[in-house]
PDB file of C-alpha atoms in Angstrom:
ATOM      1  CA  UNK A1258      -0.009   0.015  -0.026  1.00 55.00           C
ATOM      2  CA  UNK A1259       2.845   2.425   0.866  1.00 54.00           C
ATOM      3  CA  UNK A1260       4.598   1.460  -2.307  1.00 55.00           C
ATOM      4  CA  UNK A1261       1.479   2.494  -4.372  1.00 56.00           C
ATOM      5  CA  UNK A1262       1.311   5.755  -2.597  1.00 47.00           C
ATOM      6  CA  UNK A1263       4.957   6.535  -3.336  1.00 46.00           C
ATOM      7  CA  UNK A1264       4.517   5.532  -6.907  1.00 47.00           C
ATOM      8  CA  UNK A1265       1.626   8.080  -7.390  1.00 47.00           C
ATOM      9  CA  UNK A1266       3.555  10.790  -5.559  1.00 41.00           C
ATOM     10  CA  UNK A1267       6.614  10.266  -7.639  1.00 45.00           C
ATOM     11  CA  UNK A1268       4.539  10.088 -10.905  1.00 47.00           C
ATOM     12  CA  UNK A1269       2.822  13.375  -9.955  1.00 42.00           C
ATOM     13  CA  UNK A1270       6.204  15.021  -9.354  1.00 43.00           C
ATOM     14  CA  UNK A1271       7.585  13.865 -12.738  1.00 38.00           C
ATOM     15  CA  UNK A1272       4.530  15.096 -14.572  1.00 39.00           C
ATOM     16  CA  UNK A1273       4.484  18.472 -12.710  1.00 36.00           C
ATOM     17  CA  UNK A1274       8.232  19.051 -13.356  1.00 35.00           C
ATOM     18  CA  UNK A1275       7.785  18.084 -17.004  1.00 36.00           C
ATOM     19  CA  UNK A1276       4.891  20.589 -17.418  1.00 35.00           C
ATOM     20  CA  UNK A1277       6.860  23.402 -15.734  1.00 35.00           C
ATOM     21  CA  UNK A1278       9.948  22.712 -17.717  1.00 37.00           C
ATOM     22  CA  UNK A1279       7.927  22.658 -20.968  1.00 40.00           C
ATOM     23  CA  UNK A1280       6.365  26.059 -20.072  1.00 44.00           C
ATOM     24  CA  UNK A1281       9.610  27.737 -19.161  1.00 47.00           C
ATOM     25  CA  UNK A1282      11.766  26.351 -21.988  1.00 59.00           C
ATOM     26  CA  UNK A1283       9.281  26.712 -24.797  1.00 74.00           C
ATOM     27  CA  UNK A1284      11.837  27.026 -27.584  1.00 84.00           C
ATOM     28  CA  UNK A1285      11.686  23.484 -28.697  1.00 84.00           C
ATOM     29  CA  UNK A1286      14.481  20.902 -29.403  1.00 84.00           C
ATOM     30  CA  UNK A1287      17.620  22.240 -31.061  1.00 90.00           C
ATOM     31  CA  UNK A1288      16.722  25.867 -30.317  1.00 93.00           C
ATOM     32  CA  UNK A1289      19.069  27.914 -28.305  1.00 92.00           C
ATOM     33  CA  UNK A1290      17.492  30.199 -25.663  1.00 91.00           C
ATOM     34  CA  UNK A1291      19.288  33.461 -24.836  1.00 89.00           C
ATOM     35  CA  UNK A1292      17.880  36.710 -23.235  1.00 85.00           C
ATOM     36  CA  UNK A1293      14.358  35.268 -23.439  1.00 89.00           C
ATOM     37  CA  UNK A1294      14.430  34.722 -27.227  1.00 91.00           C
ATOM     38  CA  UNK A1295      14.893  31.401 -29.131  1.00 94.00           C
ATOM     39  CA  UNK A1296      17.378  31.006 -31.891  1.00 95.00           C
ATOM     40  CA  UNK A1297      17.965  28.163 -34.325  1.00 96.00           C
ATOM     41  CA  UNK A1298      21.083  27.814 -36.536  1.00 96.00           C
ATOM     42  CA  UNK A1299      20.135  26.195 -39.820  1.00 97.00           C
ATOM     43  CA  UNK A1300      23.259  24.809 -41.525  1.00 96.00           C
ATOM     44  CA  UNK A1301      21.658  24.057 -44.898  1.00 97.00           C
ATOM     45  CA  UNK A1302      22.347  27.047 -47.180  1.00 98.00           C
ATOM     46  CA  UNK A1303      19.329  28.694 -48.759  1.00 99.00           C
ATOM     47  CA  UNK A1304      18.506  31.860 -50.601  1.00 99.00           C
ATOM     48  CA  UNK A1305      17.396  34.838 -48.425  1.00 99.00           C
ATOM     49  CA  UNK A1306      13.753  34.351 -49.218  1.00 98.00           C
ATOM     50  CA  UNK A1307      13.794  30.519 -48.919  1.00 99.00           C
ATOM     51  CA  UNK A1308      15.519  30.939 -45.542  1.00 99.00           C
ATOM     52  CA  UNK A1309      12.768  33.407 -44.383  1.00 98.00           C
ATOM     53  CA  UNK A1310      10.026  31.032 -45.589  1.00 98.00           C
ATOM     54  CA  UNK A1311      11.749  28.218 -43.774  1.00 98.00           C
ATOM     55  CA  UNK A1312      11.841  30.176 -40.528  1.00 97.00           C
ATOM     56  CA  UNK A1313       8.155  31.153 -40.886  1.00 97.00           C
ATOM     57  CA  UNK A1314       7.183  27.454 -41.156  1.00 95.00           C
ATOM     58  CA  UNK A1315       8.799  26.999 -37.732  1.00 93.00           C
ATOM     59  CA  UNK A1316       6.292  29.303 -35.998  1.00 91.00           C
ATOM     60  CA  UNK A1317       4.679  27.575 -33.041  1.00 81.00           C
ATOM     61  CA  UNK A1318       2.559  28.166 -30.053  1.00 73.00           C
ATOM     62  CA  UNK A1319       1.306  31.499 -31.296  1.00 80.00           C
ATOM     63  CA  UNK A1320       4.902  32.800 -31.743  1.00 86.00           C
ATOM     64  CA  UNK A1321       6.125  33.874 -35.130  1.00 92.00           C
ATOM     65  CA  UNK A1322       9.567  32.693 -36.320  1.00 96.00           C
ATOM     66  CA  UNK A1323      11.606  34.788 -38.800  1.00 97.00           C
ATOM     67  CA  UNK A1324      15.124  35.266 -39.889  1.00 98.00           C
ATOM     68  CA  UNK A1325      16.921  36.771 -36.840  1.00 97.00           C
ATOM     69  CA  UNK A1326      16.457  40.457 -36.218  1.00 95.00           C
ATOM     70  CA  UNK A1327      19.019  42.283 -34.054  1.00 94.00           C
ATOM     71  CA  UNK A1328      17.577  44.927 -31.766  1.00 90.00           C
ATOM     72  CA  UNK A1329      20.667  46.072 -29.766  1.00 91.00           C
ATOM     73  CA  UNK A1330      24.265  45.389 -28.888  1.00 91.00           C
ATOM     74  CA  UNK A1331      23.319  42.797 -26.321  1.00 92.00           C
ATOM     75  CA  UNK A1332      21.457  40.735 -28.894  1.00 91.00           C
ATOM     76  CA  UNK A1333      24.169  41.323 -31.447  1.00 91.00           C
ATOM     77  CA  UNK A1334      26.661  39.806 -29.041  1.00 91.00           C
ATOM     78  CA  UNK A1335      24.491  36.791 -28.379  1.00 91.00           C
ATOM     79  CA  UNK A1336      23.780  36.213 -32.062  1.00 92.00           C
ATOM     80  CA  UNK A1337      27.496  36.628 -32.905  1.00 92.00           C
ATOM     81  CA  UNK A1338      28.534  34.069 -30.295  1.00 90.00           C
ATOM     82  CA  UNK A1339      25.884  31.570 -31.564  1.00 89.00           C
ATOM     83  CA  UNK A1340      26.885  32.171 -35.226  1.00 90.00           C
ATOM     84  CA  UNK A1341      30.538  31.722 -34.503  1.00 89.00           C
ATOM     85  CA  UNK A1342      29.887  28.289 -33.055  1.00 88.00           C
ATOM     86  CA  UNK A1343      28.686  27.187 -36.496  1.00 87.00           C
ATOM     87  CA  UNK A1344      32.009  28.092 -38.170  1.00 90.00           C
ATOM     88  CA  UNK A1345      30.337  29.740 -41.131  1.00 90.00           C
ATOM     89  CA  UNK A1346      31.797  32.994 -42.380  1.00 92.00           C
ATOM     90  CA  UNK A1347      28.487  34.383 -43.667  1.00 95.00           C
ATOM     91  CA  UNK A1348      24.933  33.738 -42.545  1.00 96.00           C
ATOM     92  CA  UNK A1349      21.659  35.354 -43.397  1.00 98.00           C
ATOM     93  CA  UNK A1350      19.988  37.819 -40.940  1.00 97.00           C
ATOM     94  CA  UNK A1351      16.478  39.158 -41.478  1.00 96.00           C
ATOM     95  CA  UNK A1352      17.451  42.552 -42.870  1.00 95.00           C
ATOM     96  CA  UNK A1353      16.290  43.418 -46.369  1.00 94.00           C
ATOM     97  CA  UNK A1354      16.303  46.488 -48.542  1.00 90.00           C
ATOM     98  CA  UNK A1355      12.891  48.165 -48.297  1.00 86.00           C
ATOM     99  CA  UNK A1356      11.136  47.842 -51.653  1.00 79.00           C
ATOM    100  CA  UNK A1357       8.840  50.665 -50.892  1.00 77.00           C
ATOM    101  CA  UNK A1358      11.636  53.178 -50.612  1.00 72.00           C
ATOM    102  CA  UNK A1359      13.077  52.178 -54.020  1.00 63.00           C
ATOM    103  CA  UNK A1360      16.592  53.252 -54.887  1.00 64.00           C
ATOM    104  CA  UNK A1361      17.723  54.298 -51.324  1.00 69.00           C
ATOM    105  CA  UNK A1362      19.714  52.169 -49.005  1.00 75.00           C
ATOM    106  CA  UNK A1363      16.837  51.842 -46.455  1.00 86.00           C
ATOM    107  CA  UNK A1364      16.500  48.426 -44.858  1.00 90.00           C
ATOM    108  CA  UNK A1365      13.798  46.761 -42.750  1.00 92.00           C
ATOM    109  CA  UNK A1366      13.551  43.605 -40.612  1.00 94.00           C
ATOM    110  CA  UNK A1367      11.492  40.743 -42.019  1.00 95.00           C
ATOM    111  CA  UNK A1368       9.671  40.401 -38.727  1.00 94.00           C
ATOM    112  CA  UNK A1369       8.501  44.029 -38.684  1.00 91.00           C
ATOM    113  CA  UNK A1370      10.895  45.144 -35.881  1.00 88.00           C
ATOM    114  CA  UNK A1371      11.961  48.801 -35.966  1.00 82.00           C
ATOM    115  CA  UNK A1372      14.838  49.232 -38.452  1.00 76.00           C
ATOM    116  CA  UNK A1373      16.761  52.207 -37.321  1.00 69.00           C
ATOM    117  CA  UNK A1374      17.162  51.279 -33.651  1.00 77.00           C
ATOM    118  CA  UNK A1375      20.413  49.392 -34.164  1.00 87.00           C
ATOM    119  CA  UNK A1376      22.685  48.682 -37.087  1.00 89.00           C
ATOM    120  CA  UNK A1377      26.186  47.189 -37.322  1.00 92.00           C
ATOM    121  CA  UNK A1378      27.192  47.510 -41.007  1.00 93.00           C
ATOM    122  CA  UNK A1379      30.827  46.841 -41.929  1.00 94.00           C
ATOM    123  CA  UNK A1380      32.750  49.861 -43.313  1.00 93.00           C
ATOM    124  CA  UNK A1381      31.398  50.752 -46.775  1.00 92.00           C
ATOM    125  CA  UNK A1382      28.344  48.695 -46.324  1.00 93.00           C
ATOM    126  CA  UNK A1383      25.516  48.605 -47.392  1.00 92.00           C
ATOM    127  CA  UNK A1384      27.016  48.947 -50.861  1.00 89.00           C
ATOM    128  CA  UNK A1385      23.854  48.353 -52.902  1.00 83.00           C
ATOM    129  CA  UNK A1386      24.723  47.231 -56.405  1.00 85.00           C
ATOM    130  CA  UNK A1387      21.773  44.794 -56.434  1.00 87.00           C
ATOM    131  CA  UNK A1388      22.701  43.425 -53.059  1.00 93.00           C
ATOM    132  CA  UNK A1389      19.433  43.786 -51.176  1.00 94.00           C
ATOM    133  CA  UNK A1390      19.639  41.287 -48.360  1.00 96.00           C
ATOM    134  CA  UNK A1391      21.538  41.549 -45.050  1.00 96.00           C
ATOM    135  CA  UNK A1392      24.128  39.012 -43.779  1.00 97.00           C
ATOM    136  CA  UNK A1393      26.332  38.670 -40.786  1.00 95.00           C
ATOM    137  CA  UNK A1394      29.904  38.363 -41.908  1.00 92.00           C
ATOM    138  CA  UNK A1395      32.752  36.731 -39.991  1.00 84.00           C
ATOM    139  CA  UNK A1396      30.571  36.723 -36.888  1.00 70.00           C
ATOM    140  CA  UNK A1397      30.398  40.436 -36.216  1.00 82.00           C
ATOM    141  CA  UNK A1398      29.841  42.700 -39.204  1.00 92.00           C
ATOM    142  CA  UNK A1399      26.739  43.157 -41.441  1.00 95.00           C
ATOM    143  CA  UNK A1400      27.073  43.055 -45.218  1.00 96.00           C
ATOM    144  CA  UNK A1401      24.504  43.327 -47.996  1.00 96.00           C
ATOM    145  CA  UNK A1402      24.454  40.408 -50.306  1.00 96.00           C
ATOM    146  CA  UNK A1403      22.573  39.282 -53.436  1.00 97.00           C
ATOM    147  CA  UNK A1404      19.350  37.708 -52.073  1.00 98.00           C
ATOM    148  CA  UNK A1405      19.706  34.574 -54.332  1.00 98.00           C
ATOM    149  CA  UNK A1406      23.026  33.515 -52.812  1.00 98.00           C
ATOM    150  CA  UNK A1407      22.700  30.447 -50.539  1.00 98.00           C
ATOM    151  CA  UNK A1408      23.873  30.837 -47.027  1.00 98.00           C
ATOM    152  CA  UNK A1409      23.196  29.208 -43.682  1.00 97.00           C
ATOM    153  CA  UNK A1410      20.930  31.315 -41.435  1.00 98.00           C
ATOM    154  CA  UNK A1411      19.527  31.866 -37.982  1.00 97.00           C
ATOM    155  CA  UNK A1412      15.795  31.792 -37.193  1.00 98.00           C
ATOM    156  CA  UNK A1413      14.405  33.579 -34.220  1.00 97.00           C
ATOM    157  CA  UNK A1414      11.253  33.309 -32.160  1.00 94.00           C
ATOM    158  CA  UNK A1415      10.835  36.273 -29.818  1.00 86.00           C
ATOM    159  CA  UNK A1416      10.382  35.329 -26.149  1.00 74.00           C
ATOM    160  CA  UNK A1417       7.181  35.330 -24.072  1.00 66.00           C
ATOM    161  CA  UNK A1418       6.959  36.210 -20.403  1.00 47.00           C
ATOM    162  CA  UNK A1419       7.101  32.896 -18.476  1.00 37.00           C
TER     163      UNK A1419
END
């Protein structure tokens, strides 16, 4: 009788801990959680738009997923560290030339985040010349690239308060 009671108490504890863990680490397998956001490094090179579409298909639990947007230096540092672990010299970030503005070098984030809050372009970038999509180069500088070029990329889901 005591053994049955202990079994039920232990089972409840495992279920409770599993539910709490699932709620607090809601990124999913293979995602990396930093500063409340979830990041996923995708090693398979894709064009900018195929990478964005891939990220959008990963949306879950009412949270949208897009190519990574970088809001400030703290997030830049976290994304750089994560990108450098992959060993790739160039990865897509979710920054694209704004087609509404036309010929200007005005960029926007694919997730709709404010564009002008933070930028970290390498010297002489963005250069234009038909290069309308943003990449992270050598882990710490942004560069505009031709959108059809295939590169690995990072998807991001913005965090929820848990």
